Amino acid sequence: MEHTKLARRKKIALVAHDNKKRDLLEWAAFNRDLLAQYELYATATTGKLLRQELDLDVTTLQSGQLGGDQQIGAKIAEGDIDFLIFFWDPLKPLPHDPDVKALLRIAVVWNIPIACNRASADFMISSPLMSGEYQRLLPDYEEHSEQIEGERVESFMNRWSGALNDGGDQGSAGTGGT
């Protein structure tokens, strides 16, 4: 496994579903001075509320439903987000639930801290690890990627070979004896 150094000034993504925005805003208000020390990113409405109500400097991305969750996921994969605070609603199914699952998955894949409620956010933001550099382990997915690529090539070759066999049989049957 390889390591990557998280700088003292962490890059934090803040996301909240509609009926969790108030919780996130209350939490952020309580932790405003701490949050102001970090580079903040948020989906559209959440970022707008954090700027308007708490006067925080926030880089705002698209709304979650319009691709904001994927934008944050891409930033995590590129190493541009160090910490995800995502107040999501486990009791209300949403049309973009696959996006939510994908965002949580990518955060786990790239081994970044995730806070999904006020208690976990409180523990993480107050951790001594937040104020200093931190050596985050990066999983080595090279072998996994090679295995997946090999399976894709094998699957493609099997389909291609099957298509040739099917086409060859039909072609010879259709030519007749003339």
mmCIF file of N, CA, C and O in Angstrom, residues 28-69:
data_model
loop_
_atom_site.group_PDB
_atom_site.id
_atom_site.type_symbol
_atom_site.label_atom_id
_atom_site.label_comp_id
_atom_site.label_asym_id
_atom_site.label_seq_id
_atom_site.Cartn_x
_atom_site.Cartn_y
_atom_site.Cartn_z
ATOM 1 N N ALA A 28 -22.597 22.954 11.390
ATOM 2 C CA ALA A 28 -21.586 23.847 10.813
ATOM 3 C C ALA A 28 -21.515 25.165 11.591
ATOM 4 O O ALA A 28 -20.431 25.723 11.774
ATOM 5 N N ALA A 29 -22.644 25.677 12.050
ATOM 6 C CA ALA A 29 -22.642 26.918 12.835
ATOM 7 C C ALA A 29 -21.858 26.715 14.131
ATOM 8 O O ALA A 29 -21.058 27.571 14.531
ATOM 9 N N PHE A 30 -22.069 25.578 14.784
ATOM 10 C CA PHE A 30 -21.347 25.278 16.020
ATOM 11 C C PHE A 30 -19.842 25.148 15.764
ATOM 12 O O PHE A 30 -19.024 25.515 16.609
ATOM 13 N N ASN A 31 -19.482 24.641 14.584
ATOM 14 C CA ASN A 31 -18.077 24.399 14.235
ATOM 15 C C ASN A 31 -17.541 25.396 13.210
ATOM 16 O O ASN A 31 -16.527 25.135 12.560
ATOM 17 N N ARG A 32 -18.192 26.553 13.098
ATOM 18 C CA ARG A 32 -17.858 27.519 12.062
ATOM 19 C C ARG A 32 -16.390 27.918 12.059
ATOM 20 O O ARG A 32 -15.735 27.947 11.021
ATOM 21 N N ASP A 33 -15.855 28.228 13.231
ATOM 22 C CA ASP A 33 -14.463 28.673 13.302
ATOM 23 C C ASP A 33 -13.493 27.584 12.855
ATOM 24 O O ASP A 33 -12.492 27.874 12.208
ATOM 25 N N LEU A 34 -13.791 26.353 13.203
ATOM 26 C CA LEU A 34 -12.957 25.235 12.733
ATOM 27 C C LEU A 34 -13.073 25.075 11.221
ATOM 28 O O LEU A 34 -12.067 24.943 10.521
ATOM 29 N N LEU A 35 -14.304 25.067 10.721
ATOM 30 C CA LEU A 35 -14.515 24.876 9.279
ATOM 31 C C LEU A 35 -13.846 25.970 8.453
ATOM 32 O O LEU A 35 -13.351 25.710 7.351
ATOM 33 N N ALA A 36 -13.811 27.184 8.981
ATOM 34 C CA ALA A 36 -13.213 28.307 8.250
ATOM 35 C C ALA A 36 -11.719 28.094 8.002
ATOM 36 O O ALA A 36 -11.151 28.721 7.112
ATOM 37 N N GLN A 37 -11.095 27.192 8.742
ATOM 38 C CA GLN A 37 -9.668 26.911 8.571
ATOM 39 C C GLN A 37 -9.388 25.969 7.404
ATOM 40 O O GLN A 37 -8.235 25.775 7.039
ATOM 41 N N TYR A 38 -10.434 25.365 6.858
ATOM 42 C CA TYR A 38 -10.267 24.340 5.834
ATOM 43 C C TYR A 38 -10.782 24.827 4.483
ATOM 44 O O TYR A 38 -11.509 25.811 4.386
ATOM 45 N N GLU A 39 -10.409 24.105 3.447
ATOM 46 C CA GLU A 39 -10.911 24.373 2.097
ATOM 47 C C GLU A 39 -12.204 23.578 1.949
ATOM 48 O O GLU A 39 -12.198 22.346 2.060
ATOM 49 N N LEU A 40 -13.312 24.269 1.719
ATOM 50 C CA LEU A 40 -14.632 23.634 1.722
ATOM 51 C C LEU A 40 -15.220 23.525 0.320
ATOM 52 O O LEU A 40 -15.106 24.447 -0.493
ATOM 53 N N TYR A 41 -15.876 22.401 0.076
ATOM 54 C CA TYR A 41 -16.602 22.138 -1.154
ATOM 55 C C TYR A 41 -17.989 21.677 -0.750
ATOM 56 O O TYR A 41 -18.155 21.053 0.301
ATOM 57 N N ALA A 42 -18.982 21.968 -1.581
ATOM 58 C CA ALA A 42 -20.337 21.517 -1.269
ATOM 59 C C ALA A 42 -21.157 21.422 -2.545
ATOM 60 O O ALA A 42 -20.834 22.057 -3.551
ATOM 61 N N THR A 43 -22.213 20.633 -2.470
ATOM 62 C CA THR A 43 -23.176 20.629 -3.563
ATOM 63 C C THR A 43 -23.936 21.955 -3.513
ATOM 64 O O THR A 43 -23.860 22.696 -2.528
ATOM 65 N N ALA A 44 -24.665 22.256 -4.563
ATOM 66 C CA ALA A 44 -25.200 23.603 -4.818
ATOM 67 C C ALA A 44 -25.957 24.242 -3.651
ATOM 68 O O ALA A 44 -25.551 25.283 -3.138
ATOM 69 N N THR A 45 -27.067 23.660 -3.258
ATOM 70 C CA THR A 45 -27.899 24.294 -2.233
ATOM 71 C C THR A 45 -27.186 24.327 -0.887
ATOM 72 O O THR A 45 -27.222 25.341 -0.182
ATOM 73 N N THR A 46 -26.514 23.241 -0.553
ATOM 74 C CA THR A 46 -25.786 23.199 0.717
ATOM 75 C C THR A 46 -24.717 24.290 0.745
ATOM 76 O O THR A 46 -24.582 25.024 1.732
ATOM 77 N N GLY A 47 -23.970 24.438 -0.342
ATOM 78 C CA GLY A 47 -22.934 25.464 -0.404
ATOM 79 C C GLY A 47 -23.497 26.860 -0.307
ATOM 80 O O GLY A 47 -22.959 27.720 0.399
ATOM 81 N N LYS A 48 -24.621 27.078 -0.991
ATOM 82 C CA LYS A 48 -25.267 28.397 -0.945
ATOM 83 C C LYS A 48 -25.696 28.731 0.484
ATOM 84 O O LYS A 48 -25.473 29.852 0.961
ATOM 85 N N LEU A 49 -26.285 27.774 1.184
ATOM 86 C CA LEU A 49 -26.725 27.999 2.563
ATOM 87 C C LEU A 49 -25.540 28.254 3.493
ATOM 88 O O LEU A 49 -25.593 29.137 4.352
ATOM 89 N N LEU A 50 -24.452 27.507 3.320
ATOM 90 C CA LEU A 50 -23.265 27.707 4.164
ATOM 91 C C LEU A 50 -22.664 29.095 3.942
ATOM 92 O O LEU A 50 -22.224 29.742 4.894
ATOM 93 N N ARG A 51 -22.667 29.563 2.707
ATOM 94 C CA ARG A 51 -22.153 30.910 2.413
ATOM 95 C C ARG A 51 -23.070 31.975 2.986
ATOM 96 O O ARG A 51 -22.622 32.905 3.648
ATOM 97 N N GLN A 52 -24.370 31.852 2.716
ATOM 98 C CA GLN A 52 -25.323 32.882 3.138
ATOM 99 C C GLN A 52 -25.487 32.953 4.655
ATOM 100 O O GLN A 52 -25.492 34.030 5.227
ATOM 101 N N GLU A 53 -25.660 31.811 5.278
ATOM 102 C CA GLU A 53 -25.988 31.808 6.706
ATOM 103 C C GLU A 53 -24.766 31.865 7.611
ATOM 104 O O GLU A 53 -24.860 32.358 8.738
ATOM 105 N N LEU A 54 -23.620 31.360 7.142
ATOM 106 C CA LEU A 54 -22.447 31.296 8.018
ATOM 107 C C LEU A 54 -21.254 32.068 7.482
ATOM 108 O O LEU A 54 -20.199 32.084 8.112
ATOM 109 N N ASP A 55 -21.421 32.682 6.335
ATOM 110 C CA ASP A 55 -20.349 33.465 5.719
ATOM 111 C C ASP A 55 -19.056 32.663 5.570
ATOM 112 O O ASP A 55 -17.970 33.142 5.855
ATOM 113 N N LEU A 56 -19.202 31.401 5.125
ATOM 114 C CA LEU A 56 -18.043 30.547 4.879
ATOM 115 C C LEU A 56 -17.678 30.600 3.406
ATOM 116 O O LEU A 56 -18.550 30.716 2.542
ATOM 117 N N ASP A 57 -16.394 30.499 3.118
ATOM 118 C CA ASP A 57 -15.908 30.428 1.744
ATOM 119 C C ASP A 57 -16.039 28.974 1.284
ATOM 120 O O ASP A 57 -15.364 28.097 1.828
ATOM 121 N N VAL A 58 -16.931 28.733 0.320
ATOM 122 C CA VAL A 58 -17.235 27.373 -0.126
ATOM 123 C C VAL A 58 -17.190 27.314 -1.645
ATOM 124 O O VAL A 58 -17.807 28.144 -2.319
ATOM 125 N N THR A 59 -16.485 26.344 -2.185
ATOM 126 C CA THR A 59 -16.538 26.072 -3.620
ATOM 127 C C THR A 59 -17.785 25.244 -3.859
ATOM 128 O O THR A 59 -17.938 24.159 -3.294
ATOM 129 N N THR A 60 -18.686 25.784 -4.667
ATOM 130 C CA THR A 60 -19.974 25.137 -4.894
ATOM 131 C C THR A 60 -19.966 24.372 -6.208
ATOM 132 O O THR A 60 -19.566 24.902 -7.246
ATOM 133 N N LEU A 61 -20.434 23.129 -6.134
ATOM 134 C CA LEU A 61 -20.550 22.267 -7.304
ATOM 135 C C LEU A 61 -22.022 22.168 -7.706
ATOM 136 O O LEU A 61 -22.854 22.913 -7.182
ATOM 137 N N GLN A 62 -22.348 21.279 -8.596
ATOM 138 C CA GLN A 62 -23.733 21.087 -9.024
ATOM 139 C C GLN A 62 -24.580 20.532 -7.876
ATOM 140 O O GLN A 62 -24.060 19.979 -6.910
ATOM 141 N N SER A 63 -25.872 20.637 -8.032
ATOM 142 C CA SER A 63 -26.812 19.994 -7.121
ATOM 143 C C SER A 63 -26.566 18.484 -7.191
ATOM 144 O O SER A 63 -26.157 17.970 -8.236
ATOM 145 N N GLY A 64 -26.833 17.795 -6.092
ATOM 146 C CA GLY A 64 -26.627 16.345 -6.065
ATOM 147 C C GLY A 64 -27.337 15.622 -7.192
ATOM 148 O O GLY A 64 -26.760 14.764 -7.858
ATOM 149 N N GLN A 65 -28.600 15.987 -7.440
ATOM 150 C CA GLN A 65 -29.391 15.328 -8.475
ATOM 151 C C GLN A 65 -28.881 15.632 -9.879
ATOM 152 O O GLN A 65 -29.165 14.909 -10.819
ATOM 153 N N LEU A 66 -28.128 16.709 -10.017
ATOM 154 C CA LEU A 66 -27.627 17.114 -11.337
ATOM 155 C C LEU A 66 -26.158 16.761 -11.543
ATOM 156 O O LEU A 66 -25.515 17.266 -12.453
ATOM 157 N N GLY A 67 -25.633 15.903 -10.667
ATOM 158 C CA GLY A 67 -24.261 15.453 -10.851
ATOM 159 C C GLY A 67 -23.282 15.912 -9.788
ATOM 160 O O GLY A 67 -22.103 15.570 -9.851
ATOM 161 N N GLY A 68 -23.738 16.681 -8.803
ATOM 162 C CA GLY A 68 -22.839 17.161 -7.756
ATOM 163 C C GLY A 68 -22.203 16.038 -6.945
ATOM 164 O O GLY A 68 -21.032 16.120 -6.581
ATOM 165 N N ASP A 69 -22.988 14.973 -6.665
ATOM 166 C CA ASP A 69 -22.424 13.829 -5.936
ATOM 167 C C ASP A 69 -21.284 13.212 -6.737
ATOM 168 O O ASP A 69 -20.240 12.867 -6.189
#
